[in-house]
Tab-separated table of C-alpha atoms in Angstrom:
chain	number	residue	atom	x	y	z
A	1	MET	CA	246.195	-118.762	-58.248
A	2	LEU	CA	244.308	-122.298	-58.976
A	3	ARG	CA	245.947	-125.046	-58.428
A	4	VAL	CA	245.505	-127.839	-62.114
A	5	GLY	CA	245.980	-131.204	-62.452
A	6	VAL	CA	245.238	-132.353	-66.194
A	7	LEU	CA	244.448	-135.921	-66.960
A	8	VAL	CA	245.507	-136.791	-70.473
A	9	SER	CA	245.926	-140.152	-72.165
A	10	GLY	CA	247.521	-139.320	-76.069
A	11	GLY	CA	249.491	-136.199	-77.410
A	12	GLY	CA	247.714	-133.397	-74.983
A	13	THR	CA	247.780	-130.934	-77.996
A	14	ASN	CA	244.764	-129.696	-75.269
A	15	LEU	CA	247.967	-129.650	-72.870
A	16	GLN	CA	249.809	-127.798	-73.873
A	17	ALA	CA	246.803	-125.128	-75.225
A	18	ILE	CA	246.472	-123.947	-71.269
A	19	LEU	CA	250.440	-124.050	-71.503
A	20	ASP	CA	250.512	-121.197	-73.838
A	21	ALA	CA	247.420	-119.701	-72.568
A	22	GLU	CA	249.006	-119.568	-69.756
A	23	LYS	CA	252.074	-117.832	-71.342
A	24	SER	CA	250.237	-115.847	-73.247
A	25	GLY	CA	248.136	-114.071	-70.092
A	26	ILE	CA	244.720	-115.733	-71.076
A	27	ILE	CA	244.165	-117.422	-67.801
A	28	THR	CA	245.970	-115.286	-65.569
A	29	HIS	CA	244.691	-116.970	-62.579
A	30	ALA	CA	245.569	-121.146	-62.164
A	31	SER	CA	248.712	-122.535	-62.605
A	32	VAL	CA	249.467	-126.248	-64.332
A	33	VAL	CA	251.400	-127.731	-61.159
A	34	TYR	CA	250.866	-131.732	-62.777
A	35	VAL	CA	250.447	-133.925	-65.395
A	36	LEU	CA	248.953	-137.539	-65.214
A	37	SER	CA	248.992	-139.563	-67.735
A	38	ASN	CA	247.414	-143.521	-67.089
A	39	ASN	CA	249.442	-144.450	-70.722
A	40	ARG	CA	253.709	-143.733	-70.133
A	41	HIS	CA	253.908	-143.400	-73.880
A	42	ALA	CA	251.793	-140.849	-74.073
A	43	TYR	CA	253.398	-137.444	-75.201
A	44	ALA	CA	252.113	-135.340	-73.140
A	45	LEU	CA	254.463	-136.610	-69.938
A	46	GLN	CA	256.983	-135.040	-72.774
A	47	ARG	CA	255.478	-131.783	-72.153
A	48	ALA	CA	254.749	-131.607	-68.800
A	49	GLU	CA	258.579	-132.742	-68.583
A	50	ALA	CA	259.817	-130.289	-71.068
A	51	ALA	CA	257.316	-127.179	-68.846
A	52	GLY	CA	259.011	-127.993	-66.326
A	53	ILE	CA	255.838	-129.993	-64.263
A	54	ALA	CA	255.065	-132.380	-62.601
A	55	ASN	CA	254.916	-135.251	-63.892
A	56	GLU	CA	253.677	-139.231	-63.815
A	57	CYS	CA	252.009	-142.006	-65.540
A	58	ILE	CA	249.631	-144.182	-62.991
A	59	SER	CA	248.084	-146.932	-64.927
A	60	PRO	CA	245.829	-149.600	-64.275
A	61	ALA	CA	248.322	-152.296	-65.492
A	62	ASP	CA	249.951	-151.694	-62.801
A	63	PHE	CA	247.740	-152.860	-60.431
A	64	SER	CA	245.844	-155.838	-60.033
A	65	ASP	CA	242.671	-154.277	-60.068
A	66	ARG	CA	241.058	-151.066	-60.465
A	67	THR	CA	240.385	-150.663	-56.707
A	68	ALA	CA	244.249	-150.395	-55.823
A	69	PHE	CA	243.969	-148.399	-59.281
A	70	HIS	CA	241.923	-145.076	-58.050
A	71	ARG	CA	243.334	-145.549	-54.626
A	72	ALA	CA	246.235	-144.554	-56.305
A	73	LEU	CA	244.145	-142.549	-58.433
A	74	LEU	CA	242.930	-140.607	-55.516
A	75	ALA	CA	245.664	-140.245	-53.725
A	76	ALA	CA	247.794	-138.729	-56.106
A	77	VAL	CA	245.808	-135.867	-56.810
A	78	GLU	CA	245.479	-135.723	-53.272
A	79	ARG	CA	249.281	-135.285	-52.485
A	80	GLU	CA	249.048	-132.530	-55.724
A	81	LYS	CA	246.655	-130.087	-53.493
A	82	LEU	CA	244.410	-129.938	-56.578
A	83	ASP	CA	241.920	-127.189	-56.268
A	84	LEU	CA	241.117	-127.719	-59.420
A	85	ILE	CA	241.047	-130.671	-61.898
A	86	VAL	CA	240.954	-130.794	-66.318
A	87	LEU	CA	240.230	-134.525	-68.073
A	88	ALA	CA	241.667	-133.210	-71.836
A	89	GLY	CA	241.523	-136.215	-73.179
A	90	TYR	CA	241.870	-139.291	-71.029
A	91	LEU	CA	240.751	-141.883	-71.938
A	92	VAL	CA	239.944	-143.361	-67.891
A	93	ARG	CA	236.981	-143.966	-66.333
A	94	ILE	CA	237.524	-141.429	-63.429
A	95	PRO	CA	235.949	-143.510	-60.102
A	96	ASP	CA	233.141	-142.325	-58.344
A	97	GLU	CA	235.030	-141.536	-54.647
A	98	MET	CA	236.497	-139.052	-56.558
A	99	ILE	CA	233.502	-137.351	-58.373
A	100	ARG	CA	231.862	-137.413	-54.883
A	101	ARG	CA	235.042	-135.314	-53.529
A	102	TYR	CA	235.929	-133.395	-56.481
A	103	ARG	CA	232.101	-132.053	-56.993
A	104	GLY	CA	231.827	-129.235	-59.342
A	105	ARG	CA	235.882	-129.262	-59.379
A	106	ILE	CA	236.424	-131.421	-62.347
A	107	VAL	CA	236.004	-130.330	-66.214
A	108	ASN	CA	236.272	-132.390	-69.611
A	109	ILE	CA	236.383	-130.998	-73.011
A	110	HIS	CA	235.030	-133.311	-75.187
A	111	PRO	CA	234.946	-132.727	-78.708
A	112	SER	CA	230.911	-132.125	-80.471
A	113	LEU	CA	227.953	-130.311	-79.769
A	114	ILE	CA	226.862	-132.754	-76.417
A	115	PRO	CA	224.529	-134.070	-76.739
A	116	SER	CA	224.561	-135.004	-79.564
A	117	PHE	CA	228.294	-137.474	-80.643
A	118	CYS	CA	228.530	-138.677	-77.012
A	119	GLY	CA	228.380	-140.951	-74.137
A	120	LYS	CA	229.724	-144.292	-74.180
A	121	GLY	CA	232.562	-144.980	-77.039
A	122	ALA	CA	231.978	-141.552	-78.154
A	123	TYR	CA	235.594	-140.753	-78.239
A	124	GLY	CA	238.835	-139.101	-80.055
A	125	LEU	CA	238.537	-139.817	-83.988
A	126	LYS	CA	234.928	-142.213	-83.246
A	127	VAL	CA	233.696	-138.658	-82.371
A	128	HIS	CA	234.180	-137.295	-85.750
A	129	GLU	CA	233.669	-140.837	-87.689
A	130	LEU	CA	230.047	-140.110	-86.005
A	131	ALA	CA	229.391	-137.005	-86.502
A	132	LEU	CA	230.290	-137.579	-90.669
A	133	ARG	CA	228.169	-140.074	-90.738
A	134	ARG	CA	225.419	-138.676	-89.792
A	135	GLY	CA	225.328	-135.702	-91.492
A	136	VAL	CA	225.373	-133.342	-89.926
A	137	LYS	CA	226.692	-129.055	-90.784
A	138	VAL	CA	227.529	-128.857	-87.973
A	139	THR	CA	229.326	-129.469	-84.922
A	140	GLY	CA	232.231	-128.375	-82.100
A	141	ALA	CA	232.638	-128.866	-78.344
A	142	THR	CA	232.444	-128.946	-75.113
A	143	VAL	CA	233.880	-127.832	-72.065
A	144	HIS	CA	230.813	-129.439	-68.985
A	145	LEU	CA	231.112	-130.788	-65.573
A	146	VAL	CA	231.824	-134.307	-64.892
A	147	ASP	CA	229.789	-136.324	-62.704
A	148	GLU	CA	228.800	-139.628	-62.467
A	149	GLY	CA	227.385	-140.130	-65.374
A	150	LEU	CA	229.435	-140.117	-68.461
A	151	ASP	CA	229.734	-136.635	-71.074
A	152	GLU	CA	226.188	-135.940	-68.470
A	153	GLY	CA	227.493	-133.402	-66.347
A	154	PRO	CA	226.185	-129.684	-66.861
A	155	ILE	CA	227.502	-127.765	-69.612
A	156	LEU	CA	229.807	-125.190	-69.251
A	157	LEU	CA	230.407	-123.825	-72.856
A	158	GLN	CA	230.746	-124.848	-76.241
A	159	LYS	CA	231.435	-123.463	-80.244
A	160	ALA	CA	229.793	-124.696	-82.479
A	161	VAL	CA	232.389	-125.279	-86.246
A	162	GLU	CA	231.291	-126.150	-88.951
A	163	VAL	CA	231.339	-129.535	-91.712
A	164	LYS	CA	233.201	-128.677	-94.501
A	165	THR	CA	232.474	-130.573	-97.835
A	166	GLY	CA	235.497	-133.887	-98.675
A	167	ASP	CA	235.998	-133.634	-94.735
A	168	THR	CA	237.093	-136.598	-93.235
A	169	PRO	CA	237.348	-137.814	-88.968
A	170	GLU	CA	241.392	-136.725	-89.707
A	171	THR	CA	240.436	-132.861	-90.901
A	172	LEU	CA	237.920	-133.025	-89.132
A	173	GLN	CA	238.454	-133.222	-86.064
A	174	ARG	CA	241.681	-130.207	-86.615
A	175	ARG	CA	239.648	-127.562	-87.578
A	176	VAL	CA	237.507	-128.439	-84.164
A	177	MET	CA	240.672	-129.281	-81.825
A	178	GLU	CA	241.311	-125.139	-83.509
A	179	GLU	CA	238.155	-123.510	-83.940
A	180	ALA	CA	236.419	-125.181	-80.390
A	181	GLU	CA	238.676	-127.234	-77.638
A	182	TRP	CA	241.906	-124.990	-77.678
A	183	ILE	CA	239.921	-121.802	-76.961
A	184	LEU	CA	236.656	-123.399	-74.860
A	185	LEU	CA	239.112	-125.317	-71.987
A	186	PRO	CA	241.636	-121.771	-71.241
A	187	ARG	CA	238.835	-120.056	-71.371
A	188	ALA	CA	236.613	-122.344	-69.167
A	189	ILE	CA	239.849	-122.374	-66.106
A	190	GLU	CA	240.314	-119.301	-66.394
A	191	GLU	CA	236.676	-118.429	-65.302
A	192	ILE	CA	236.204	-121.102	-63.231
A	193	ALA	CA	239.200	-119.293	-61.729
A	194	ARG	CA	238.216	-115.610	-61.232
A	195	GLU	CA	235.181	-116.817	-60.217
A	196	VAL	CA	236.750	-118.694	-57.101
A	197	SER	CA	238.967	-116.003	-56.359
A	198	GLU	CA	236.364	-113.050	-56.956
A	199	ARG	CA	234.548	-115.340	-53.927
A	200	GLY	CA	237.588	-115.403	-51.979
A	201	ASN	CA	237.557	-111.306	-52.553
A	202	ARG	CA	233.838	-111.621	-50.822
A	203	ALA	CA	234.093	-113.439	-47.676
């Protein structure tokens, strides 16, 4: 069983989708054991608490510099002995040292079809504002591995979502979450976990 840690900055709707997928049997080879946020007011921490999952806030604001913050972040992840790290709306740049140490074991969910509407400044509602401004007819979500680039790691899964006439950034954001994000992220976690399990059985 893969030990999964979820890093999140806000409400934690993707975290909830993962937890629901565990309960429903969509995820059977992995389990969320740890939730971390940079925001002590993030509702995601309350979701974790309600589910009986270890959780904490480690915020850059609590440290004298980024180096100290990065050291604390990495120490927390290592302490929890995580097999897979899931970025589910985590709005802090992951330090290169963590990427090197967990190469191929950090995944991110992005609310567009990468390479569209991604990279610096493209996060949260802003992604959907960009999509509507550009006038695309189809958007979606992407799960990808995290590397040193911003939204540049290898793509694992994508799912398209129709942009409808009269959409606002808020309505489009909700549809992308419901029709793509909440489906893709649990699926990616289970696929990775199954692959690890099968590889272990063959060893």
